mmCIF file of C-alpha atoms in Angstrom:
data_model
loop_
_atom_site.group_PDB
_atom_site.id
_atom_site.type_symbol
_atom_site.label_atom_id
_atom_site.label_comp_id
_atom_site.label_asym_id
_atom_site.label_seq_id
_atom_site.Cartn_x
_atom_site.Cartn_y
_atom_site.Cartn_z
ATOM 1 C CA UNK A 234 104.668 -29.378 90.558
ATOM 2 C CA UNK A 235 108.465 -29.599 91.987
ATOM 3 C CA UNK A 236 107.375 -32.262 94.228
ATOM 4 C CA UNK A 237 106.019 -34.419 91.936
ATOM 5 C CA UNK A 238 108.446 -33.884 89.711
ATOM 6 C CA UNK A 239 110.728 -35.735 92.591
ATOM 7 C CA UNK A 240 108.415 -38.186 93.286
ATOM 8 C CA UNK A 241 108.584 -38.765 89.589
ATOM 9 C CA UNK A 242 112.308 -38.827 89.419
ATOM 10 C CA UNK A 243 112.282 -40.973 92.520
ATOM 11 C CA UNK A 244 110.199 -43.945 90.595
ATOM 12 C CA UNK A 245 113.071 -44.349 87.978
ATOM 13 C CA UNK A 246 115.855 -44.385 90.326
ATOM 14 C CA UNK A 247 113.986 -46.753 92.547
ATOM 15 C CA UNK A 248 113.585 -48.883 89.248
ATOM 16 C CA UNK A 249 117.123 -48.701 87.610
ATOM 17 C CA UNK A 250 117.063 -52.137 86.077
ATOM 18 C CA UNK A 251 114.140 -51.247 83.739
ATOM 19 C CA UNK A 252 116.048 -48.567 82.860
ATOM 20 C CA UNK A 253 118.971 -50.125 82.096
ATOM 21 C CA UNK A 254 117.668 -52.352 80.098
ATOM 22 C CA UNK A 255 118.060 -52.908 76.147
ATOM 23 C CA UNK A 256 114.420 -53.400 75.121
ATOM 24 C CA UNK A 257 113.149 -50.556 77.489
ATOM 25 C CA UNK A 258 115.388 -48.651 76.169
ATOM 26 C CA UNK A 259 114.326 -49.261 72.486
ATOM 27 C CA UNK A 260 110.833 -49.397 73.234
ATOM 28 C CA UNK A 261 111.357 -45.806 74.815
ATOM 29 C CA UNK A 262 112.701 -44.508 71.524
ATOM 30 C CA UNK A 263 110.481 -46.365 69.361
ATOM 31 C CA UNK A 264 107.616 -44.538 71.281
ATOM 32 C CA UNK A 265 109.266 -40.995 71.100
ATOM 33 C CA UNK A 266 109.275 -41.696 67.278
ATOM 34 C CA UNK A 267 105.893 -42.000 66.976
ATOM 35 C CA UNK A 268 104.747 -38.578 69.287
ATOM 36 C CA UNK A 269 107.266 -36.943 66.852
ATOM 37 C CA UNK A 270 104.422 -36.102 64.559
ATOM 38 C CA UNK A 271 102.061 -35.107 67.513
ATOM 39 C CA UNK A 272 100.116 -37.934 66.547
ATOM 40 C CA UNK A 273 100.554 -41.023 68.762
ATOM 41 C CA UNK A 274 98.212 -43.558 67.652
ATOM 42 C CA UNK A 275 96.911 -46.855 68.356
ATOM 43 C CA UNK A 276 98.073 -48.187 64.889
ATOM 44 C CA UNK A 277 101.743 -46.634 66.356
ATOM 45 C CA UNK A 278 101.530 -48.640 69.239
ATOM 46 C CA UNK A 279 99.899 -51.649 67.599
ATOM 47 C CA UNK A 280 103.092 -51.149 65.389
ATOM 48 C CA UNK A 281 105.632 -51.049 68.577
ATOM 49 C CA UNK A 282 103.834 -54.543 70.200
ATOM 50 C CA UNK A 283 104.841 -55.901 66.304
ATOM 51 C CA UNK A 284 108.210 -54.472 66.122
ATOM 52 C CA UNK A 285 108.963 -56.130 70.193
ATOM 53 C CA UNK A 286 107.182 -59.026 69.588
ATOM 54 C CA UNK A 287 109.256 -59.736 66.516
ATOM 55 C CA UNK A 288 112.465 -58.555 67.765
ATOM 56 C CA UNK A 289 112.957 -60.069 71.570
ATOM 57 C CA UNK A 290 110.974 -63.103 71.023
ATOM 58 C CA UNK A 291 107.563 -61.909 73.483
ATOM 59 C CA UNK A 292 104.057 -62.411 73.853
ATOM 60 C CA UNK A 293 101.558 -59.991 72.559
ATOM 61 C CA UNK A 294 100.866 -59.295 76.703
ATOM 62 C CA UNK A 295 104.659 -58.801 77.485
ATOM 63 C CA UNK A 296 105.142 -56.100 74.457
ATOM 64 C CA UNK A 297 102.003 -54.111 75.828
ATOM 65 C CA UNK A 298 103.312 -54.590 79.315
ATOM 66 C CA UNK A 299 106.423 -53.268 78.179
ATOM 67 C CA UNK A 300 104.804 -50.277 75.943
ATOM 68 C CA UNK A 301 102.606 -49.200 79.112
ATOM 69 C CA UNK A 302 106.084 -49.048 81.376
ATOM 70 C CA UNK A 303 107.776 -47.799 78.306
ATOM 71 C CA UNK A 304 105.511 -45.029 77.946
ATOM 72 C CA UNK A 305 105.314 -43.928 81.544
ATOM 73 C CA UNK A 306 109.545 -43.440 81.516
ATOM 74 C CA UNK A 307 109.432 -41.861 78.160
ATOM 75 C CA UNK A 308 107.317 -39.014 79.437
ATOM 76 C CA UNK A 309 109.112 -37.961 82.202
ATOM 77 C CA UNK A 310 112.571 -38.365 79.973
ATOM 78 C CA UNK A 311 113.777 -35.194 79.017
ATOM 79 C CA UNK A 312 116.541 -36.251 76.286
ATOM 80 C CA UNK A 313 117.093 -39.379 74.545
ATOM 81 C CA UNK A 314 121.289 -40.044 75.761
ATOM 82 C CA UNK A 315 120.496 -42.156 77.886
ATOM 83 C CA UNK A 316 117.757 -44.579 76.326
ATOM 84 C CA UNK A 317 120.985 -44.886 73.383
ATOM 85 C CA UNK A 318 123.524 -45.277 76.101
ATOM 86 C CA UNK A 319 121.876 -48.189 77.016
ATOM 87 C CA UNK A 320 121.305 -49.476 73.670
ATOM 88 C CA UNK A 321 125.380 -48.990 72.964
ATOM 89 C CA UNK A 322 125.832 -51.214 75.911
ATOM 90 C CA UNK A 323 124.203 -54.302 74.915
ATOM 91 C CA UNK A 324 124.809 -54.119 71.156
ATOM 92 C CA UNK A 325 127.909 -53.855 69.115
ATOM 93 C CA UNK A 326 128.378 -50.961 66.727
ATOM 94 C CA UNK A 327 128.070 -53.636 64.081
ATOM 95 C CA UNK A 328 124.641 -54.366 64.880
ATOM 96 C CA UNK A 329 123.363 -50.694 65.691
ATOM 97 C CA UNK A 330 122.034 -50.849 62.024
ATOM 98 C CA UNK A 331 119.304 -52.995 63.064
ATOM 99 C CA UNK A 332 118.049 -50.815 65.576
ATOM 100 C CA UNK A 333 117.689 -48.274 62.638
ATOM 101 C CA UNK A 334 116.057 -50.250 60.746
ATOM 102 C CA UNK A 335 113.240 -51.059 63.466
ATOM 103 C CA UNK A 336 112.982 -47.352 63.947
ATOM 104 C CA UNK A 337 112.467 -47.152 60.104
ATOM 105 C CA UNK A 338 109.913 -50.173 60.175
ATOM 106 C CA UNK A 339 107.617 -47.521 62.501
ATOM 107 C CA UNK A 340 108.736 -44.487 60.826
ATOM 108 C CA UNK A 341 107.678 -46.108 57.262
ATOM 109 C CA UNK A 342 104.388 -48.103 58.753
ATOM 110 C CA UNK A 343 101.856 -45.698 57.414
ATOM 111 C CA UNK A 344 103.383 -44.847 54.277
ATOM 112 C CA UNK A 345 104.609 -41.093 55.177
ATOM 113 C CA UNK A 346 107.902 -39.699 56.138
ATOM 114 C CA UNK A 347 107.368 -36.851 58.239
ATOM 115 C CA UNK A 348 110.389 -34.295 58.789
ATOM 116 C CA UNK A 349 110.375 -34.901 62.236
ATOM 117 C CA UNK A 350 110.944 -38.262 62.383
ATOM 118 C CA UNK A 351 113.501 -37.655 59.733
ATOM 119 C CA UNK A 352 115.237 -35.229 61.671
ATOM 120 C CA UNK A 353 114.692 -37.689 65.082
ATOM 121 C CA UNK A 354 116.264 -40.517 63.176
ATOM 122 C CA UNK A 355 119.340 -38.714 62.269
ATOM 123 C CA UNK A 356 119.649 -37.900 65.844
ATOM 124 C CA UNK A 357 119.563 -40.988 67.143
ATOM 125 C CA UNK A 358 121.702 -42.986 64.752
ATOM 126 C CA UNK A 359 124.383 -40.178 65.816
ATOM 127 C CA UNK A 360 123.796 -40.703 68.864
ATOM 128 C CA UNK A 361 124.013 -44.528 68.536
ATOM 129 C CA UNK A 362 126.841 -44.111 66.390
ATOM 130 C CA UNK A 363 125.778 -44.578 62.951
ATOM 131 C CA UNK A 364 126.424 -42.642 59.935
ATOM 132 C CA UNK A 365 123.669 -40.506 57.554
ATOM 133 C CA UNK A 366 125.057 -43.062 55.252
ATOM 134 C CA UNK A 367 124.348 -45.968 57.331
ATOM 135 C CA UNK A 368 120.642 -44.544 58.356
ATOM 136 C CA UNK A 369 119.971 -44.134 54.330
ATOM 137 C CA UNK A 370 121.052 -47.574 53.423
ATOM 138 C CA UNK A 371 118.406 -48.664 56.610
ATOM 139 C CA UNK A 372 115.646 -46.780 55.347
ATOM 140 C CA UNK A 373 116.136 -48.380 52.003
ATOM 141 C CA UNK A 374 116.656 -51.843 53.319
ATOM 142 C CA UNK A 375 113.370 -51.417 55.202
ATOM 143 C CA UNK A 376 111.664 -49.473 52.180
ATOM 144 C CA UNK A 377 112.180 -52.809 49.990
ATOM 145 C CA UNK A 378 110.766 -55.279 52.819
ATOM 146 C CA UNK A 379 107.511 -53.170 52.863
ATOM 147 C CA UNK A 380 107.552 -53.473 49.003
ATOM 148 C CA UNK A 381 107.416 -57.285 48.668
#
């Protein structure tokens, strides 16, 4: 168990650019979001390929490429300061909102707010930086879009 926790452990140091990368980073999050209700399904990951595809401009193969990496690193991540670390590297404060507000477009997919992911978004807007203020005025920005 200890020694493949090391061997493990040895994979992501041997592979720090993917980890130091914004949209690993994000897509590392966006996939602890959606096991935050114990319920990690294909529509969530369906969801994820949308949200990548959309944001960083990719092909339907290079999202799920970057999901199945993405999903490898996020289960033998034990806390989530570093995935943010990363994402306050490459984007200005300024723009942290819209990292919010692709974490709400996943939280808000299927229609229901669990507590969890509540309590997980909170988290990581502190942790990026943003205010409860700031992560309300996402949710609602992303609430209308899903609206119209």
């Amino acid at each position: 168990m200890i020694k493949n926790f090391f061997k493990s452990y040895k994979v992501l140091i041997e592979n720090p650019i993917e980890l130091d990368d914004e949209r690993m980073a994000v897509t590392v999050l966006l996939i602890r979001i959606a096991k935050s209700d114990y319920d990690y399904a294909n529509i969530e990951k369906n969801r994820i390929s949308t949200i990548l595809e959309k944001r960083y401009i990719m092909s339907k193969s290079e999202s799920e490429n970057l999901i199945r990496k993405a999903e490898y690193i996020e289960d033998k991540a034990s806390d989530n300061v570093r995935f943010t670390k990363t994402i306050k590297k490459f984007i200005p404060i300024e723009n942290r909102n819209q990292i919010i507000e692709l974490f709400w477009e996943l939280v808000l997919a299927d229609g229901i707010r669990d507590d969890d992911e509540n309590g997980l978004l909170r988290i990581l807007g502190s942790l990026l930086g943003v205010n409860d203020r700031d992560i309300a005025l996402s949710r609602q920005k992303v609430q209308l879009a899903i609206q119209k």
